[in-house]
Short mmCIF file of C-alpha atoms in Angstrom, two decimals:
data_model
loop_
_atom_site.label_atom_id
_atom_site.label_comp_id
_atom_site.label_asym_id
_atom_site.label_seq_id
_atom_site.Cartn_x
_atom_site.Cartn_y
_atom_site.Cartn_z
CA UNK A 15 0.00 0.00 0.00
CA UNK A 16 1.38 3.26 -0.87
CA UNK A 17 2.03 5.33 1.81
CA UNK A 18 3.79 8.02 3.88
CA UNK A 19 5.11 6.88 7.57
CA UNK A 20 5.41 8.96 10.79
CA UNK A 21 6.78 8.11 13.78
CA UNK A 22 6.06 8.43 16.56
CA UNK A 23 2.36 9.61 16.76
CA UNK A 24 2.58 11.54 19.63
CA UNK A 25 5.54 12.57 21.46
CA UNK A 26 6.03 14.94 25.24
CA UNK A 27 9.31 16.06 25.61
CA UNK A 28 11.05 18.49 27.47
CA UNK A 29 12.53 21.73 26.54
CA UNK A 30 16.28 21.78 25.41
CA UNK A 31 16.18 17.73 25.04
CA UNK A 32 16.92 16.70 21.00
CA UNK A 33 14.57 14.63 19.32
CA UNK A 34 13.75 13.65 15.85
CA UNK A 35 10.60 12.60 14.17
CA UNK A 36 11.00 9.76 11.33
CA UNK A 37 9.25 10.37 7.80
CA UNK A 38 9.44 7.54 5.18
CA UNK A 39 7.55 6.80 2.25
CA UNK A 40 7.52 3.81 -0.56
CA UNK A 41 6.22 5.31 -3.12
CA UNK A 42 9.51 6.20 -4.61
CA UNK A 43 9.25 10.05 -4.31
CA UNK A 44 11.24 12.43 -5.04
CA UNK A 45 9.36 15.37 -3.05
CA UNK A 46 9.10 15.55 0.77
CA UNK A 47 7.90 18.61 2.71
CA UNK A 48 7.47 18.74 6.40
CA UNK A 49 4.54 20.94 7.96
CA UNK A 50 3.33 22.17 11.23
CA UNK A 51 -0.44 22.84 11.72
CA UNK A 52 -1.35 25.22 14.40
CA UNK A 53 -5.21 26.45 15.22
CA UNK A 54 -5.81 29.52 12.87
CA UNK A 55 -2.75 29.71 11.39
CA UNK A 56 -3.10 26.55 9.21
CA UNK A 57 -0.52 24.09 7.50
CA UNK A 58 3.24 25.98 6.91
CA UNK A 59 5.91 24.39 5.28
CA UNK A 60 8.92 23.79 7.21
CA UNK A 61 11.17 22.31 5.26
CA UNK A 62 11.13 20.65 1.76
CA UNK A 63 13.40 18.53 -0.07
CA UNK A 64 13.57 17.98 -4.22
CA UNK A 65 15.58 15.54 -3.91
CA UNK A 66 18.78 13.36 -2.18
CA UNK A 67 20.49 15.47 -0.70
CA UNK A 68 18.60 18.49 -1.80
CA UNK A 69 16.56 20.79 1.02
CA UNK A 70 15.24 23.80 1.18
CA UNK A 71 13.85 26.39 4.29
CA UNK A 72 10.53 26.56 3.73
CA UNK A 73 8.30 29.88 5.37
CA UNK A 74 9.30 28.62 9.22
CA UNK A 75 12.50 26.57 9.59
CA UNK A 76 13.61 28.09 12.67
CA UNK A 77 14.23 25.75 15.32
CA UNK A 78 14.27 22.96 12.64
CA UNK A 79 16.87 20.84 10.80
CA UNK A 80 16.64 18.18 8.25
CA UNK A 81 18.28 15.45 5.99
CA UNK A 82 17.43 13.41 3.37
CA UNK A 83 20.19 11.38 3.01
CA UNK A 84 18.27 8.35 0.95
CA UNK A 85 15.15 9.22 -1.14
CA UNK A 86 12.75 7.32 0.97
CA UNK A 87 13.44 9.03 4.49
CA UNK A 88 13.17 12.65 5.60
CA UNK A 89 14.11 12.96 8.96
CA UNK A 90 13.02 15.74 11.04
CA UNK A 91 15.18 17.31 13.56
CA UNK A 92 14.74 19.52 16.53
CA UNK A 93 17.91 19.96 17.79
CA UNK A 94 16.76 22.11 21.36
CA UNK A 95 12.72 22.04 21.11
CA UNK A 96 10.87 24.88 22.62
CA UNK A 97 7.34 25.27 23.95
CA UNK A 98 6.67 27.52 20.65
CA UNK A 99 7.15 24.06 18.87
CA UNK A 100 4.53 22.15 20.55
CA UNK A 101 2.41 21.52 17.23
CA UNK A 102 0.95 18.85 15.05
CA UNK A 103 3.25 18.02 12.30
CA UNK A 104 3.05 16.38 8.98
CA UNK A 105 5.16 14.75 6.10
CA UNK A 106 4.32 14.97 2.80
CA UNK A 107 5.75 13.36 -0.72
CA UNK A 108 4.99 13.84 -3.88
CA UNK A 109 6.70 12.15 -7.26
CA UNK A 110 9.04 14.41 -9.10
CA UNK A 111 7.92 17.22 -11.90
CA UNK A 112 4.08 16.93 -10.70
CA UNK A 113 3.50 19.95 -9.38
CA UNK A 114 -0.66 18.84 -10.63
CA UNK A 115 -0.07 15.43 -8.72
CA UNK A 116 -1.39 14.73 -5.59
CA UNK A 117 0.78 14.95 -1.74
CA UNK A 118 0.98 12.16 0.53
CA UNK A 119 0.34 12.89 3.83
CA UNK A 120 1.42 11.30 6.72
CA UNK A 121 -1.18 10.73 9.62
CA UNK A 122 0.55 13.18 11.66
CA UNK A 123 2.83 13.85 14.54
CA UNK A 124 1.34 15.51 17.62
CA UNK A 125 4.31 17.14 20.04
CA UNK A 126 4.33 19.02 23.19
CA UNK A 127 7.34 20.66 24.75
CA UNK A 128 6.95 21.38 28.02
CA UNK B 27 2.03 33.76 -3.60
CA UNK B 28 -1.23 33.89 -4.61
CA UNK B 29 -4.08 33.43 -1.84
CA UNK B 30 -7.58 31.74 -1.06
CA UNK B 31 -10.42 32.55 0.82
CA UNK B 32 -13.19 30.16 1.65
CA UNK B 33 -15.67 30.46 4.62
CA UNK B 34 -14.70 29.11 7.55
CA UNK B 35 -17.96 26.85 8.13
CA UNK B 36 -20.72 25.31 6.36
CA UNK B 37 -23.41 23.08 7.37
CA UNK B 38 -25.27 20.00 4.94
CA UNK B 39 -27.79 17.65 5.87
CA UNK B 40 -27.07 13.83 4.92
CA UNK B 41 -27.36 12.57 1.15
CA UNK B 42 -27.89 16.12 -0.26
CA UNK B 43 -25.37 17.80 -2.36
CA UNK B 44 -22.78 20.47 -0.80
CA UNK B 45 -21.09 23.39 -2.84
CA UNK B 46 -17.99 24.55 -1.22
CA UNK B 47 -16.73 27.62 -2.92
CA UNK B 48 -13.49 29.40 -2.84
CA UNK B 49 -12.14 32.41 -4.47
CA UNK B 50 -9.01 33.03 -5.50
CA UNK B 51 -8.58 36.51 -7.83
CA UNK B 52 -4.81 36.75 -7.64
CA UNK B 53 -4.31 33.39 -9.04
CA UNK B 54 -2.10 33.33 -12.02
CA UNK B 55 -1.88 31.46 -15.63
CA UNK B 56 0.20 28.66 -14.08
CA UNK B 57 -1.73 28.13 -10.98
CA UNK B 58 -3.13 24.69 -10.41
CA UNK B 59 -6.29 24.06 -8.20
CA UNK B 60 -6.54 22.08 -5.48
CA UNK B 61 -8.78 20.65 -2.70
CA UNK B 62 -7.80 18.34 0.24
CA UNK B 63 -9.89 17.67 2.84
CA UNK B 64 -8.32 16.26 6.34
CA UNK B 65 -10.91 14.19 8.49
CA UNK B 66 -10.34 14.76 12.61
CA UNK B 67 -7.02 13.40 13.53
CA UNK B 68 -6.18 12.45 10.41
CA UNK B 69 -3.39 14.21 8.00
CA UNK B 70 -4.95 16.21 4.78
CA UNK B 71 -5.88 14.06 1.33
CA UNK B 72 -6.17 14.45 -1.94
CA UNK B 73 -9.61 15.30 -3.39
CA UNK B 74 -9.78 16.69 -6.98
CA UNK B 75 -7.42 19.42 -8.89
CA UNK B 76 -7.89 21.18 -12.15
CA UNK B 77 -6.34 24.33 -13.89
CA UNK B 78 -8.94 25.55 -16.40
CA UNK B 79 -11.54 23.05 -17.50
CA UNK B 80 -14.21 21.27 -15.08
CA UNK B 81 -12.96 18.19 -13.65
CA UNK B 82 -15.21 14.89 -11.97
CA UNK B 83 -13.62 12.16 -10.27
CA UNK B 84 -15.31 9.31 -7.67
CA UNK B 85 -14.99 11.58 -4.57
CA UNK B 86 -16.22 14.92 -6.37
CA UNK B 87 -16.77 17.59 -8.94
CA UNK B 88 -14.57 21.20 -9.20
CA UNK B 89 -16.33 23.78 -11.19
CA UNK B 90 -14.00 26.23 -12.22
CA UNK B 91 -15.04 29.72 -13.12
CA UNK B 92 -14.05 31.11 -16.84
CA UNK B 93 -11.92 33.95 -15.37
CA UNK B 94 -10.15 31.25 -12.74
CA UNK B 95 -10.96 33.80 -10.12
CA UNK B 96 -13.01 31.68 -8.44
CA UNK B 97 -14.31 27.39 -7.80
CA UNK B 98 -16.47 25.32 -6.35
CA UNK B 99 -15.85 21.57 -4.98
CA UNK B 100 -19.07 19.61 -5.48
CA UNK B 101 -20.10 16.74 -3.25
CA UNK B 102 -23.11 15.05 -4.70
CA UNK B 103 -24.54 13.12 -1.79
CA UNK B 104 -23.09 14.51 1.23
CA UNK B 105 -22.45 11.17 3.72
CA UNK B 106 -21.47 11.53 7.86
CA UNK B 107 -17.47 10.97 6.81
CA UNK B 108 -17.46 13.71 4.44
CA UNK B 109 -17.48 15.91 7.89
CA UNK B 110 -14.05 17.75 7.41
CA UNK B 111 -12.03 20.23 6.97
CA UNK B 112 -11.61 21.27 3.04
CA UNK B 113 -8.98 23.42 1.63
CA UNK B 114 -8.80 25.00 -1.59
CA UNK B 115 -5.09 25.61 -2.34
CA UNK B 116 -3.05 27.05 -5.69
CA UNK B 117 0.07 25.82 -6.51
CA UNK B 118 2.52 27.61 -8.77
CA UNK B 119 4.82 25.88 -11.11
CA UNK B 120 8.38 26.37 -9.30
CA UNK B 121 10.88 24.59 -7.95
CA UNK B 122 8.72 24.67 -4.30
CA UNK B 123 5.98 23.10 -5.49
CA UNK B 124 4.46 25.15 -2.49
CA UNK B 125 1.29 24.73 -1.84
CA UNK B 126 -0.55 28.13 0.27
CA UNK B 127 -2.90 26.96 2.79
CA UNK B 128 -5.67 28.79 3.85
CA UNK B 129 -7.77 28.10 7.15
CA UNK B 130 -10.22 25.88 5.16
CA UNK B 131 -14.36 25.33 5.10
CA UNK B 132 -15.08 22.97 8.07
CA UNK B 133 -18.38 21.08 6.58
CA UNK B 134 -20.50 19.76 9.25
CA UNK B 135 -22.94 16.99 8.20
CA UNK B 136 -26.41 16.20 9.70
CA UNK B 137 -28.01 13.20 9.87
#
């Protein structure tokens, strides 16, 4: 089944203590995007990659690192979390040169920093 | 970037048909149209898209105005799991393949 894969679900950390939610997909992809949803502000992009070894900041990257070392995984990274990054996130792919095509979403990553 | 608007509710009653509209009058030549709808607790998916012409698929319809400056998603027969949240989005043709999301139309559905 074609799909993208988040773990963990949900996640309670602490402030200052690194973590890093997984994002893989099997659908061969060359597009992934990260996003944070937040009530009445939406979905913003985080971070997207084009490619292996190609990323990109997207409109908030702050706070926020990534890799995409192999074209199935997008890692993403908060290297010293903050409470301003308790959020629901989500991975998205897409296959290359299809801007019309459809994203993948993940089911989501739910995060509090306290 | 270009931007949507869409109200931020609307209400439907069980196996009767729901227009969602959205308008979007910056939207430019290159702008693809899209709708994703994202049930509670779930991440967004893929409904319909289109760029000029009127487009049908199993889940819906997208009626596209002749100046682009505005659409409509179509739901036929509303059902109880078409309660969501649907966005209309534009994407432009770059590198990004950036997709601007709006707030959305949460559609409540009554039995």
């Amino acid at each position: 089944e074609a799909q993208v894969t988040q773990n963990p679900r949900y996640l309670i950390t602490v402030t200052g203590k690194k973590l890093t939610v997984t994002c893989s997909q099997n659908m061969n992809h060359e597009y992934m995007s990260w996003y944070r949803q937040d009530p009445g502000l939406g979905l913003r992009q985080i971070y997207y990659s084009m490619n292996v070894e190609v990323t990109d900041k997207g409109d908030v990257p702050e706070g926020y690192k990534v890799s995409r070392k192999e074209k199935r995984n997008f890692p993403l990274i908060l290297e010293s979390p903050s409470p301003n990054q308790t959020s629901l996130y989500f991975c998205a792919s897409l296959p290359r040169g299809r801007v019309a095509e459809k994203l993948f979403f993940g089911s989501g990553t739910q995060l509090s920093v306290l | 970037d270009a931007k949507t608007t869409q109200p931020n509710s609307m209400e439907s009653n069980e196996e009767e048909p729901v227009h969602l509209p959205c308008n979007h009058s910056t939207i430019s030549g290159t702008d693809y149209i899209h709708w994703y709808r994202q049930l509670p607790s779930q991440g967004p998916e893929y409904v319909i898209h289109g760029l000029t012409s009127n487009v049908n698929n199993r889940m819906a319809s997208l009626a596209i105005a002749e100046d682009r400056k505005s659409s409509t998603l179509i739901l036929h027969r509303a059902t109880l799991r078409d309660a969501a949240v649907y966005y209309c989005i534009l994407s432009n043709a770059g590198n990004n393949r950036k997709l601007i999301w709006g707030l959305g139309t949460s559609l409540a559905v009554n039995p």
